[in-house]
Short mmCIF file of C-alpha atoms in Angstrom, two decimals:
data_model
loop_
_atom_site.label_atom_id
_atom_site.label_comp_id
_atom_site.label_asym_id
_atom_site.label_seq_id
_atom_site.Cartn_x
_atom_site.Cartn_y
_atom_site.Cartn_z
CA MET A 1000 -25.49 -2.99 3.26
CA LYS A 1001 -24.35 -6.57 3.03
CA LYS A 1002 -26.79 -9.23 3.65
CA VAL A 1003 -26.32 -10.89 7.21
CA ALA A 1004 -24.70 -14.22 6.94
CA LEU A 1005 -23.90 -16.95 9.47
CA ILE A 1006 -20.37 -16.83 10.61
CA LEU A 1007 -18.80 -20.20 10.28
CA CYS A 1008 -15.67 -21.31 12.22
CA ALA A 1009 -13.07 -22.83 9.89
CA THR A 1010 -9.53 -22.87 9.76
CA LEU A 1011 -7.68 -23.83 6.71
CA PHE A 1012 -3.97 -22.93 6.18
CA ALA A 1013 -3.24 -22.72 2.40
CA SER A 1014 -1.42 -20.63 -0.06
CA HIS A 1015 -3.32 -18.35 -2.55
CA THR A 1016 -0.15 -16.41 -3.53
CA ALA A 1017 0.70 -17.13 -7.23
CA TYR A 1018 4.31 -17.61 -8.44
CA ALA A 1019 4.28 -18.35 -12.13
CA ASN A 1020 7.86 -17.62 -12.36
CA VAL A 1021 9.48 -16.63 -15.69
CA GLU A 1022 12.83 -18.10 -16.23
CA ASN A 1023 15.57 -15.51 -17.08
CA GLY A 1024 12.95 -12.75 -16.85
CA SER A 1025 15.62 -10.11 -16.19
CA PHE A 1026 17.78 -11.31 -19.28
CA GLU A 1027 20.94 -11.68 -17.20
CA ASN A 1028 21.69 -15.22 -18.60
CA TRP A 1029 22.72 -15.72 -22.19
CA THR A 1030 23.99 -18.80 -24.08
CA ALA A 1031 25.53 -18.71 -27.55
CA GLY A 1032 24.14 -15.13 -28.05
CA ALA A 1033 20.60 -16.19 -27.03
CA PRO A 1034 18.66 -15.58 -23.83
CA ALA A 1035 18.56 -18.66 -21.83
CA SER A 1036 15.10 -20.28 -21.17
CA TRP A 1037 13.32 -18.41 -23.90
CA THR A 1038 12.18 -21.17 -26.35
CA THR A 1039 10.21 -19.27 -28.96
CA ILE A 1040 12.10 -16.75 -30.87
CA ASP A 1041 10.31 -16.34 -34.32
CA SER A 1042 12.14 -15.66 -37.58
CA GLY A 1043 10.99 -12.14 -37.99
CA ILE A 1044 12.75 -11.03 -34.88
CA ARG A 1045 16.43 -11.01 -33.76
CA ILE A 1046 17.55 -10.89 -30.16
CA THR A 1047 20.75 -9.45 -28.76
CA GLN A 1048 22.03 -8.64 -25.41
CA SER A 1049 22.15 -5.07 -24.41
CA ALA A 1050 24.01 -3.33 -21.58
CA SER A 1051 23.31 0.08 -22.78
CA GLU A 1052 19.39 0.35 -22.29
CA VAL A 1053 18.61 -1.50 -18.99
CA LYS A 1054 15.73 -1.26 -16.78
CA SER A 1055 17.30 -2.97 -13.84
CA GLY A 1056 20.29 -5.38 -13.43
CA ASN A 1057 23.20 -5.60 -15.96
CA SER A 1058 21.51 -6.35 -19.23
CA SER A 1059 18.27 -6.31 -21.16
CA ALA A 1060 16.97 -7.92 -24.45
CA ALA A 1061 17.37 -5.82 -27.63
CA ILE A 1062 14.69 -7.23 -30.00
CA SER A 1063 14.96 -6.20 -33.57
CA VAL A 1064 11.76 -6.42 -35.62
CA ASN A 1065 12.65 -6.89 -39.26
CA THR A 1066 9.26 -7.88 -40.75
CA GLY A 1067 5.70 -6.65 -41.04
CA SER A 1068 4.42 -10.13 -40.81
CA GLN A 1069 2.81 -10.20 -37.36
CA GLY A 1070 2.73 -14.08 -37.24
CA SER A 1071 6.49 -14.36 -37.18
CA THR A 1072 7.33 -11.97 -34.30
CA ASP A 1073 6.58 -14.03 -31.20
CA PHE A 1074 9.00 -14.11 -28.25
CA ARG A 1075 7.70 -16.53 -25.50
CA GLN A 1076 8.53 -19.28 -22.94
CA SER A 1077 6.24 -21.79 -21.00
CA VAL A 1078 5.57 -21.23 -17.28
CA ASN A 1079 3.60 -23.57 -14.93
CA VAL A 1080 0.35 -22.30 -13.30
CA VAL A 1081 -2.16 -23.60 -10.83
CA ALA A 1082 -5.91 -23.49 -11.40
CA GLY A 1083 -7.79 -20.72 -9.59
CA GLN A 1084 -4.61 -18.93 -8.65
CA PRO A 1085 -4.30 -15.32 -9.73
CA TYR A 1086 -1.08 -14.31 -11.57
CA SER A 1087 0.09 -10.70 -12.12
CA ALA A 1088 2.36 -10.66 -15.13
CA SER A 1089 4.33 -7.56 -16.35
CA VAL A 1090 7.11 -6.55 -18.48
CA TRP A 1091 8.97 -3.25 -19.36
CA VAL A 1092 9.70 -2.11 -22.89
CA ARG A 1093 11.50 0.78 -24.42
CA HIS A 1094 10.64 1.92 -27.94
CA THR A 1095 13.33 3.59 -30.14
CA GLU A 1096 11.42 4.88 -33.23
CA GLY A 1097 7.77 4.44 -32.67
CA GLY A 1098 6.91 2.42 -35.63
CA VAL A 1099 6.38 -0.93 -33.81
CA LYS A 1100 4.32 -1.76 -30.79
CA ALA A 1101 4.60 -4.62 -28.49
CA ARG A 1102 1.72 -6.74 -27.19
CA LEU A 1103 1.87 -8.78 -23.98
CA TYR A 1104 1.00 -12.47 -24.33
CA VAL A 1105 -0.10 -14.34 -21.23
CA ASN A 1106 -2.04 -17.46 -22.43
CA GLY A 1107 -3.43 -15.27 -25.20
CA TYR A 1108 -2.82 -11.75 -26.70
CA ARG A 1109 -3.18 -8.99 -24.12
CA ASP A 1110 -2.46 -5.32 -23.79
CA TYR A 1111 -0.42 -3.22 -26.29
CA SER A 1112 2.46 -0.72 -25.64
CA THR A 1113 2.27 2.87 -26.64
CA ALA A 1114 4.58 2.93 -29.59
CA SER A 1115 4.94 6.79 -29.69
CA LEU A 1116 6.24 6.84 -26.38
CA VAL A 1117 9.91 6.64 -27.45
CA ASN A 1118 13.16 6.43 -25.41
CA GLN A 1119 11.60 5.71 -22.02
CA TRP A 1120 10.54 2.69 -20.26
CA GLN A 1121 6.84 1.78 -20.04
CA GLN A 1122 5.17 -1.23 -18.28
CA LEU A 1123 2.65 -3.72 -19.70
CA SER A 1124 0.78 -5.81 -17.14
CA TYR A 1125 -2.02 -8.26 -17.13
CA SER A 1126 -3.76 -10.16 -14.27
CA TYR A 1127 -4.58 -13.84 -15.14
CA THR A 1128 -6.47 -16.64 -13.44
CA PRO A 1129 -6.24 -20.13 -15.11
CA SER A 1130 -9.25 -22.38 -15.11
CA ALA A 1131 -6.95 -25.50 -15.21
CA SER A 1132 -3.38 -26.38 -13.82
CA GLY A 1133 -0.61 -26.81 -16.33
CA SER A 1134 1.60 -24.72 -18.64
CA ILE A 1135 0.79 -21.53 -20.26
CA GLU A 1136 2.86 -19.36 -22.80
CA VAL A 1137 4.15 -15.93 -21.66
CA GLY A 1138 5.88 -13.47 -23.68
CA LEU A 1139 5.44 -10.77 -26.54
CA ARG A 1140 4.31 -10.22 -30.06
CA PHE A 1141 5.40 -7.25 -32.19
CA TYR A 1142 3.12 -5.37 -34.58
CA ASP A 1143 4.28 -2.91 -37.23
CA GLY A 1144 2.44 0.47 -37.48
CA SER A 1145 2.61 3.78 -38.98
CA GLY A 1146 6.21 4.89 -39.60
CA PHE A 1147 7.78 1.28 -39.55
CA ASP A 1148 10.70 1.35 -41.96
CA GLY A 1149 11.32 -2.42 -42.05
CA SER A 1150 13.61 -2.60 -39.07
CA GLU A 1151 13.14 -1.30 -35.46
CA THR A 1152 14.62 -2.18 -32.02
CA VAL A 1153 12.62 -2.43 -28.93
CA TYR A 1154 14.34 -3.09 -25.57
CA VAL A 1155 12.70 -5.56 -23.18
CA ASP A 1156 13.50 -6.17 -19.53
CA ASP A 1157 12.01 -7.41 -16.15
CA PHE A 1158 9.28 -9.92 -16.97
CA GLU A 1159 7.56 -10.55 -13.67
CA PRO A 1160 7.29 -12.53 -11.56
CA ASN A 1161 10.70 -14.11 -12.51
CA SER A 1162 12.85 -16.66 -10.93
CA ASP A 1163 15.76 -14.06 -10.75
CA ASN A 1164 14.19 -11.85 -7.97
CA GLY A 1165 13.95 -14.25 -5.28
CA SER A 1166 10.16 -13.93 -4.99
CA ASP A 1167 9.50 -17.80 -4.72
CA PRO A 1168 9.20 -18.50 -0.96
CA SER A 1169 10.07 -22.35 -1.39
CA ALA A 1170 13.76 -21.33 -1.64
CA CYS A 1171 14.15 -18.07 0.25
CA ASN A 1172 17.70 -16.94 1.07
CA THR A 1173 16.93 -13.31 1.56
CA ASN A 1174 13.89 -12.03 3.59
CA SER A 1175 11.47 -14.60 4.59
CA GLY A 1176 7.98 -13.56 5.62
CA SER A 1177 4.34 -14.36 5.58
CA PHE A 1178 0.90 -12.82 5.07
CA GLU A 1179 -1.67 -14.05 7.65
CA LEU A 1180 -5.44 -13.52 6.82
CA VAL A 1181 -8.65 -14.31 8.51
CA THR A 1182 -11.40 -13.63 6.03
CA ASP A 1183 -14.84 -12.31 6.76
CA ASN A 1184 -18.37 -13.30 5.66
CA TYR A 1185 -17.60 -11.89 2.12
CA ALA A 1186 -14.11 -13.19 1.40
CA SER A 1187 -14.54 -12.84 -2.42
CA GLU A 1188 -14.17 -9.03 -1.90
CA THR A 1189 -10.83 -9.32 -0.42
CA SER A 1190 -7.59 -9.02 -2.25
CA TRP A 1191 -4.04 -7.95 -1.53
CA GLN A 1192 -0.83 -7.24 -3.26
CA ILE A 1193 2.87 -6.25 -2.63
CA THR A 1194 4.56 -4.02 -5.22
CA ASN A 1195 8.19 -2.86 -5.55
CA SER A 1196 9.47 0.64 -6.26
CA GLN A 1197 8.52 0.37 -10.00
CA SER A 1198 4.90 -0.57 -8.98
CA VAL A 1199 5.41 -4.16 -10.20
CA VAL A 1200 3.34 -6.68 -8.31
CA LEU A 1201 5.65 -9.25 -6.81
CA ALA A 1202 3.05 -11.17 -4.66
CA SER A 1203 -0.72 -11.11 -4.49
CA GLY A 1204 -3.82 -13.04 -3.36
CA SER A 1205 -7.49 -13.22 -3.92
CA GLY A 1206 -10.36 -15.80 -4.35
CA TYR A 1207 -10.62 -16.69 -0.72
CA ALA A 1208 -13.33 -18.61 1.13
CA ASN A 1209 -15.46 -17.05 3.84
CA ASN A 1210 -14.50 -17.17 7.45
CA THR A 1211 -11.18 -18.98 6.87
CA SER A 1212 -7.68 -18.54 8.00
CA TYR A 1213 -4.71 -18.48 5.57
CA SER A 1214 -0.93 -18.24 5.85
CA GLU A 1215 0.83 -17.00 2.70
CA PRO A 1216 4.67 -17.68 2.60
CA LEU A 1217 6.64 -14.77 1.13
CA CYS A 1218 10.30 -14.07 0.18
CA LEU A 1219 11.58 -10.52 -0.90
CA ASP A 1220 14.96 -9.09 -1.62
CA ASP A 1221 16.40 -6.13 0.28
CA ALA A 1222 14.41 -3.05 -1.21
CA SER A 1223 11.33 -0.86 -0.51
CA TYR A 1224 7.80 -2.10 -1.06
CA VAL A 1225 4.12 -1.21 -0.52
CA PHE A 1226 1.59 -3.61 0.74
CA THR A 1227 -1.97 -2.91 -0.12
CA ILE A 1228 -5.22 -4.75 1.00
CA ASP A 1229 -8.58 -4.04 -0.89
CA ASP A 1230 -12.14 -4.67 -0.19
CA THR A 1231 -14.38 -4.16 -3.38
CA TYR A 1232 -17.57 -3.48 -1.36
CA GLY A 1233 -15.71 -0.72 0.58
CA ASP A 1234 -16.49 -1.83 4.10
CA GLY A 1235 -13.21 -3.61 5.08
CA ILE A 1236 -13.16 -7.11 6.78
CA CYS A 1237 -14.32 -6.44 10.20
CA CYS A 1238 -16.43 -5.94 12.28
CA SER A 1239 -20.05 -5.72 11.13
CA VAL A 1240 -19.23 -8.24 8.35
CA GLY A 1241 -17.38 -10.84 10.37
CA MET A 1242 -14.06 -11.05 12.22
CA GLY A 1243 -11.66 -10.62 9.45
CA GLN A 1244 -8.11 -9.43 10.28
CA TYR A 1245 -4.65 -9.46 8.51
CA SER A 1246 -0.99 -9.26 9.35
CA LEU A 1247 2.22 -8.92 7.36
CA PHE A 1248 5.45 -10.34 8.86
CA PHE A 1249 9.00 -10.19 7.61
CA ASN A 1250 12.17 -11.40 9.58
CA GLY A 1251 9.97 -11.72 12.73
CA VAL A 1252 8.70 -8.23 12.71
CA THR A 1253 5.06 -7.09 12.24
CA LEU A 1254 5.08 -4.64 9.42
CA ALA A 1255 1.38 -4.20 8.85
CA SER A 1256 -1.76 -5.28 10.45
CA GLY A 1257 -5.47 -4.36 10.62
CA SER A 1258 -9.08 -5.23 10.03
CA ASP A 1259 -11.44 -2.22 10.14
CA PHE A 1260 -10.81 -0.14 6.94
CA VAL A 1261 -12.94 0.86 4.03
CA SER A 1262 -11.96 0.07 0.45
CA SER A 1263 -8.27 -0.06 0.72
CA GLU A 1264 -5.45 0.17 3.28
CA SER A 1265 -1.68 0.45 2.37
CA SER A 1266 1.65 0.17 4.26
CA SER A 1267 5.03 0.89 3.03
CA PHE A 1268 8.14 -0.92 4.28
CA THR A 1269 11.79 -1.45 3.71
CA LEU A 1270 13.66 -4.71 4.00
CA GLY A 1271 17.38 -5.17 4.68
CA THR A 1272 19.74 -2.24 4.61
CA SER A 1273 18.49 -0.54 1.51
CA SER A 1274 16.30 2.46 2.27
CA GLY A 1275 15.70 3.41 -1.37
CA GLY A 1276 16.31 6.99 -0.44
CA GLY A 1277 20.08 7.20 0.20
CA GLY A 1278 19.62 8.98 3.59
CA ASN A 1279 19.41 7.70 7.07
CA SER A 1280 18.00 4.21 6.90
CA GLY A 1281 14.34 3.93 7.40
CA GLY A 1282 14.15 0.03 7.57
CA SER A 1283 11.60 -1.62 9.61
CA GLY A 1284 13.86 -1.99 12.69
CA ASP A 1285 14.72 1.59 12.66
CA LEU A 1286 11.13 2.71 12.23
CA SER A 1287 9.95 0.35 15.09
CA THR A 1288 12.54 2.22 17.28
CA TYR A 1289 11.62 5.80 16.11
CA TYR A 1290 7.92 5.10 16.76
CA ALA A 1291 8.28 2.77 19.81
CA THR A 1292 6.42 5.22 22.15
CA ALA A 1293 3.35 5.13 19.89
CA GLN A 1294 2.83 1.34 19.71
CA GLY A 1295 -0.42 0.11 20.82
CA LEU A 1296 -2.14 3.58 20.85
CA THR A 1297 -5.08 4.54 18.62
CA GLY A 1298 -7.17 7.60 18.21
CA TYR A 1299 -6.00 11.04 19.43
CA SER A 1300 -3.62 9.40 21.99
CA LEU A 1301 -1.72 8.07 18.95
CA LYS A 1302 -1.75 11.44 17.42
CA SER A 1303 -0.28 13.15 20.52
CA SER A 1304 2.31 10.42 20.78
CA LEU A 1305 3.29 11.22 17.12
CA TYR A 1306 3.52 14.79 17.89
CA ASN A 1307 5.90 14.18 20.65
CA ILE A 1308 7.96 12.13 18.42
CA ILE A 1309 8.27 14.48 15.44
CA LYS A 1310 8.18 17.98 17.19
CA GLY A 1311 11.27 19.97 17.81
CA HIS A 1312 12.92 19.30 14.39
CA ALA A 1313 15.92 21.35 13.33
CA SER A 1314 14.57 24.17 11.18
CA GLN A 1315 16.98 24.76 8.22
CA GLY A 1316 15.44 28.05 7.17
CA TYR A 1317 13.52 28.99 3.95
CA GLY A 1318 16.61 29.35 1.67
CA ALA A 1319 17.70 25.83 2.39
CA LEU A 1320 14.62 24.42 0.51
CA TRP A 1321 16.50 25.33 -2.78
CA THR A 1322 19.34 23.02 -1.67
CA PHE A 1323 17.04 20.26 -0.75
CA TYR A 1324 15.33 20.49 -4.06
CA ASN A 1325 18.83 20.37 -5.81
CA ALA A 1326 19.80 17.22 -4.03
CA ASN A 1327 16.46 15.48 -3.54
CA GLY A 1328 13.78 16.98 -5.80
CA ARG A 1329 14.82 15.43 -9.05
CA ASP A 1330 12.84 13.27 -11.44
CA GLN A 1331 14.02 9.80 -10.77
CA TYR A 1332 10.63 8.10 -11.22
CA TYR A 1333 9.01 9.10 -14.50
CA GLU A 1334 11.29 10.26 -17.31
CA ASN A 1335 14.09 9.88 -14.90
CA ASP A 1336 16.02 12.78 -16.56
CA GLY A 1337 17.24 14.54 -13.42
CA SER A 1338 14.95 17.65 -13.93
CA ILE A 1339 13.06 19.14 -11.05
CA LEU A 1340 10.06 17.03 -10.14
CA ASP A 1341 7.30 19.60 -10.35
CA ILE A 1342 4.01 18.32 -9.18
CA TYR A 1343 2.03 20.89 -11.21
CA SER A 1344 3.79 20.14 -14.51
CA GLU A 1345 4.68 16.37 -14.17
CA ASN A 1346 2.89 14.25 -16.68
CA PRO A 1347 3.22 10.53 -15.40
CA SER A 1348 1.95 9.01 -18.63
CA GLY A 1349 3.65 11.18 -21.27
CA THR A 1350 5.94 13.99 -21.93
CA GLU A 1351 5.97 17.43 -20.18
CA SER A 1352 5.39 20.60 -21.90
CA TYR A 1353 8.42 21.90 -20.15
CA THR A 1354 11.01 20.82 -17.59
CA TYR A 1355 13.22 22.66 -15.04
CA THR A 1356 17.00 22.45 -14.51
CA ALA A 1357 17.82 22.50 -10.91
CA VAL A 1358 19.17 25.72 -9.44
CA SER A 1359 19.47 27.75 -12.70
CA ASP A 1360 15.50 27.69 -13.22
CA GLN A 1361 14.69 28.88 -9.61
CA CYS A 1362 12.20 31.74 -9.59
CA GLY A 1363 12.56 34.54 -10.23
CA ASN A 1364 9.93 36.32 -12.20
CA TYR A 1365 7.41 34.69 -14.21
CA SER A 1366 4.67 35.68 -16.64
CA GLY A 1367 3.28 32.08 -17.52
CA GLU A 1368 3.90 28.52 -17.19
CA GLY A 1369 7.37 27.18 -17.94
CA ASN A 1370 9.30 30.26 -16.68
CA CYS A 1371 10.73 28.99 -13.23
CA TYR A 1372 10.03 26.74 -10.36
CA ASN A 1373 9.51 27.95 -6.72
CA ARG A 1374 8.53 26.66 -3.23
CA GLU A 1375 4.85 25.75 -2.89
CA HIS A 1376 3.56 25.68 0.74
CA SER A 1377 0.80 23.02 0.18
CA PHE A 1378 -0.42 24.20 3.63
CA PRO A 1379 -0.33 27.96 2.84
CA ARG A 1380 1.62 30.48 4.78
CA SER A 1381 -1.43 32.61 5.31
CA TRP A 1382 -2.97 29.77 7.22
CA PHE A 1383 -0.35 29.73 9.99
CA GLY A 1384 0.32 33.45 10.05
CA GLY A 1385 2.96 34.25 7.41
CA ALA A 1386 6.57 33.52 7.21
CA VAL A 1387 6.74 31.90 10.68
CA GLU A 1388 9.26 29.23 11.58
CA PRO A 1389 9.41 26.28 11.69
CA MET A 1390 6.27 26.00 9.51
CA ASN A 1391 7.55 28.31 6.76
CA SER A 1392 10.47 26.00 5.93
CA ASP A 1393 9.19 22.50 6.91
CA VAL A 1394 10.03 20.52 3.87
CA HIS A 1395 7.35 17.84 4.67
CA HIS A 1396 4.71 20.08 3.19
CA ILE A 1397 6.66 22.44 0.75
CA PHE A 1398 6.99 20.99 -2.70
CA ALA A 1399 8.83 22.36 -5.94
CA THR A 1400 6.17 23.73 -8.31
CA ASP A 1401 5.89 25.88 -11.38
CA GLY A 1402 5.81 29.46 -10.16
CA TYR A 1403 2.91 30.53 -12.21
CA VAL A 1404 0.72 27.69 -11.40
CA ASN A 1405 1.53 28.04 -7.70
CA SER A 1406 0.26 31.72 -7.98
CA LYS A 1407 -2.96 30.46 -9.54
CA ARG A 1408 -3.51 28.12 -6.55
CA GLY A 1409 -2.78 30.90 -4.18
CA SER A 1410 -4.06 30.02 -0.70
CA TYR A 1411 -7.28 28.32 -2.03
CA PRO A 1412 -8.17 24.89 -0.36
CA PHE A 1413 -7.45 21.76 -2.13
CA GLY A 1414 -10.60 19.93 -3.48
CA VAL A 1415 -12.44 18.51 -6.37
CA VAL A 1416 -13.09 21.07 -9.08
CA GLY A 1417 -16.60 21.11 -10.75
CA SER A 1418 -16.10 23.84 -13.27
CA ALA A 1419 -12.49 24.90 -14.01
CA THR A 1420 -11.34 28.50 -14.67
CA PHE A 1421 -7.69 27.45 -15.09
CA THR A 1422 -5.98 24.20 -16.08
CA SER A 1423 -2.35 23.67 -15.97
CA THR A 1424 -0.41 21.82 -18.75
CA ASN A 1425 -0.50 18.60 -16.63
CA GLY A 1426 -4.17 18.80 -15.77
CA SER A 1427 -4.04 20.59 -12.38
CA ARG A 1428 -7.16 22.74 -12.14
CA LEU A 1429 -8.49 25.78 -10.35
CA GLY A 1430 -12.18 26.46 -10.22
CA SER A 1431 -15.46 26.21 -8.27
CA ALA A 1432 -15.84 23.03 -6.11
CA ASN A 1433 -17.77 19.95 -7.12
CA VAL A 1434 -21.16 20.06 -5.37
CA GLY A 1435 -20.48 16.65 -3.94
CA ILE A 1436 -17.62 17.48 -1.67
CA GLY A 1437 -19.49 19.44 0.85
CA PHE A 1438 -17.98 22.74 0.25
CA THR A 1439 -19.03 25.76 -2.06
CA GLY A 1440 -16.21 28.08 -3.12
CA THR A 1441 -13.07 28.01 -5.14
CA VAL A 1442 -10.72 25.05 -4.83
CA PHE A 1443 -7.42 23.81 -6.47
CA GLU A 1444 -7.21 20.17 -7.60
CA PRO A 1445 -3.82 18.58 -8.31
CA ILE A 1446 -3.69 15.42 -10.66
CA ASP A 1447 -4.46 11.98 -9.21
CA GLU A 1448 -0.67 11.15 -8.97
CA PHE A 1449 -0.05 13.61 -6.31
CA LYS A 1450 -3.28 13.69 -4.28
CA GLY A 1451 -1.97 11.18 -1.71
CA ASP A 1452 1.31 13.12 -1.35
CA ILE A 1453 -0.69 16.23 -0.47
CA ALA A 1454 -3.05 14.40 1.85
CA ARG A 1455 -0.29 12.87 3.90
CA ALA A 1456 1.40 16.21 4.08
CA TYR A 1457 -1.74 17.74 5.63
CA PHE A 1458 -2.02 14.75 8.14
CA TYR A 1459 1.64 15.68 8.95
CA MET A 1460 0.87 19.27 9.58
CA ALA A 1461 -2.14 18.40 11.73
CA THR A 1462 0.19 16.24 13.93
CA ARG A 1463 3.52 18.10 13.89
CA TYR A 1464 1.80 21.43 14.81
CA GLN A 1465 -0.82 20.02 17.18
CA ASN A 1466 0.23 22.49 19.84
CA VAL A 1467 -0.66 25.50 17.77
CA VAL A 1468 -2.85 24.44 14.83
CA GLY A 1469 -6.15 24.93 16.97
CA GLY A 1470 -5.46 28.73 16.68
CA TRP A 1471 -5.00 28.97 12.89
CA GLN A 1472 -8.68 28.72 11.91
CA GLY A 1473 -9.14 32.60 11.91
CA ASN A 1474 -6.10 33.60 10.01
CA SER A 1475 -7.89 33.65 6.59
CA THR A 1476 -11.05 32.85 4.94
CA SER A 1477 -9.52 29.62 3.28
CA SER A 1478 -8.05 28.43 6.65
CA ASN A 1479 -11.44 29.01 8.24
CA ALA A 1480 -13.01 26.76 5.52
CA VAL A 1481 -10.52 23.96 6.03
CA LEU A 1482 -9.74 24.00 9.86
CA ASP A 1483 -12.17 23.41 12.56
CA GLY A 1484 -10.29 25.19 15.35
CA SER A 1485 -9.48 22.01 17.33
CA SER A 1486 -6.02 20.46 18.03
CA ASP A 1487 -7.16 16.89 17.56
CA HIS A 1488 -9.71 16.62 14.91
CA VAL A 1489 -8.10 19.61 13.21
CA PHE A 1490 -10.08 19.68 9.80
CA GLU A 1491 -13.70 20.29 8.78
CA ASN A 1492 -15.47 17.17 7.96
CA TRP A 1493 -15.51 17.94 4.22
CA THR A 1494 -11.74 18.36 4.10
CA LEU A 1495 -11.02 15.33 6.32
CA ASN A 1496 -13.25 13.08 4.10
CA LEU A 1497 -11.42 14.55 1.06
CA LEU A 1498 -7.91 13.92 2.43
CA LYS A 1499 -8.81 10.39 3.53
CA ASN A 1500 -10.07 9.54 0.19
CA TRP A 1501 -6.95 10.78 -1.63
CA HIS A 1502 -4.78 9.10 0.89
CA GLN A 1503 -6.56 5.71 0.08
CA GLN A 1504 -6.76 6.28 -3.70
CA ASP A 1505 -3.17 7.39 -4.11
CA PRO A 1506 -1.05 5.03 -1.87
CA VAL A 1507 2.53 5.79 -0.75
CA SER A 1508 4.80 5.64 -3.60
CA GLN A 1509 8.65 5.26 -3.88
CA LYS A 1510 9.22 9.05 -4.54
CA GLU A 1511 7.49 9.65 -1.16
CA LEU A 1512 9.60 7.05 0.63
CA ASP A 1513 12.69 8.60 -0.78
CA ARG A 1514 11.61 12.18 -0.04
CA ASN A 1515 10.77 11.20 3.56
CA GLU A 1516 14.27 9.73 4.05
CA ALA A 1517 15.72 12.90 2.57
CA ALA A 1518 13.60 15.15 4.83
CA TYR A 1519 14.67 13.08 7.94
CA SER A 1520 18.30 13.82 6.92
CA HIS A 1521 17.51 17.51 6.14
CA GLN A 1522 15.72 18.48 9.33
CA GLY A 1523 15.65 15.35 11.70
CA ASN A 1524 11.93 14.28 11.64
CA ARG A 1525 9.80 12.04 9.58
CA ASN A 1526 6.26 12.09 8.23
CA PRO A 1527 4.60 9.21 10.15
CA PHE A 1528 1.68 8.73 7.59
CA ILE A 1529 4.25 7.83 4.94
CA ASP A 1530 6.04 5.30 7.15
CA TYR A 1531 2.74 3.96 8.53
CA PRO A 1532 -0.23 4.83 6.23
CA GLN A 1533 -2.62 3.05 8.68
CA PHE A 1534 -2.07 5.70 11.19
CA VAL A 1535 -4.54 7.94 9.38
CA SER A 1536 -7.51 5.43 10.11
CA GLU A 1537 -6.17 4.67 13.51
CA ILE A 1538 -6.44 8.38 14.34
CA TRP A 1539 -9.27 9.72 12.34
CA GLY A 1540 -11.29 6.51 11.81
CA GLN A 1541 -13.10 5.59 8.50
#
């Protein structure tokens, strides 16, 4: 427990959000064949404009490395920084052969790229807090390695934060907002960030003083984002440790607010007309209207209100799931190759052992991994009584997965595996439960990348089927282990704790935002816990 401290009354409005903007960080501006504003281009590299391999926008920088002399491969520019302000720098690189690796430079040499990860974009990032105000160098250096043949091209795009993305609030002509924070007795434990759909940090704050009020100006383009606030100690910013609270505003609308959380709390939001998913707009105004009757409620009253909002969706039938996966279940987030996004084979940091072509690789018979993909009821059929509608075709909890791995999972509960008896090619595991989760028996553990997705699907099921879920406990041994027979709390404590941990550790991603929009178009209702992740703690507490 934290030591008791005297609560001081202080109000200081200041900005702790760092904007060390890189000029022409998106490489859209070129003069006489050179990228504007990039002042250091060493003799061992050659820079040309590329429109063929682009991370975003219309062009990138194609950097040809023509020497093994590392001291002549720097590519940099100077940016201004303020002492004590945290800066989150990042860049995307794409290797073509694998004989050269890139190293991020932020006032010193930082992290390396993975040279063997060819023909796909990867991100380098580094958080930096200067001890003195002034200018620092930001950029890249290139290192030859095994397989370097004397010349190799690396594509570079999207240095962040950059002056091209409109993130500087001093000249906002897009969406103007602010982050309002009142810190608790232990402000040094509090930090926050806003990331875009590529998980690039566009704004962040930390290093605050105790019991102080802050107003952080913000400016963002029309797009989808995730806001996250963290407490390193794990007890939030209210109420046993002071009277901390926060609010995020854009265009006069409150998009996130809170105070009493554990280690982290996240909220997704969309600005402007872009929903990121191509379906019915899920922008902040529409969401406020959609959830209007739930405003101001907490606890099980909030859950009941959400039930009344999302119930009665238009069931499309079990066969329509194939159509949904074909249109909305493609990989546009990792390899971006248009294959079916299979949560039991996807490798977020590397290449999969196999991929599936939409429609033609539907199951089907299977004898092992890689044969076909099918429709995985994350909340198993046997738990709600079989092929019963609308649960059996509710896309919010049914994911595309490898058929063989799906059969291994069966109807076992999700959990943390202590000793595995089966491991899929992407690291999903079946085995005996870890003794620390409060359950003894067989469980299935997906990889970390999809744990939050599954947790939010379970919170959806507990809410959408509030009128009947209390009667599902006795349908099977596994449902009895997971469900507590109630219509409000719904889950046994070990399951609820697990789901809340997964929900916090794997925040809402762009793929979930897009899938939620597509599901809304498909069957006419939304998953509230993707739109407003804070609903979980507001209903089930900490």
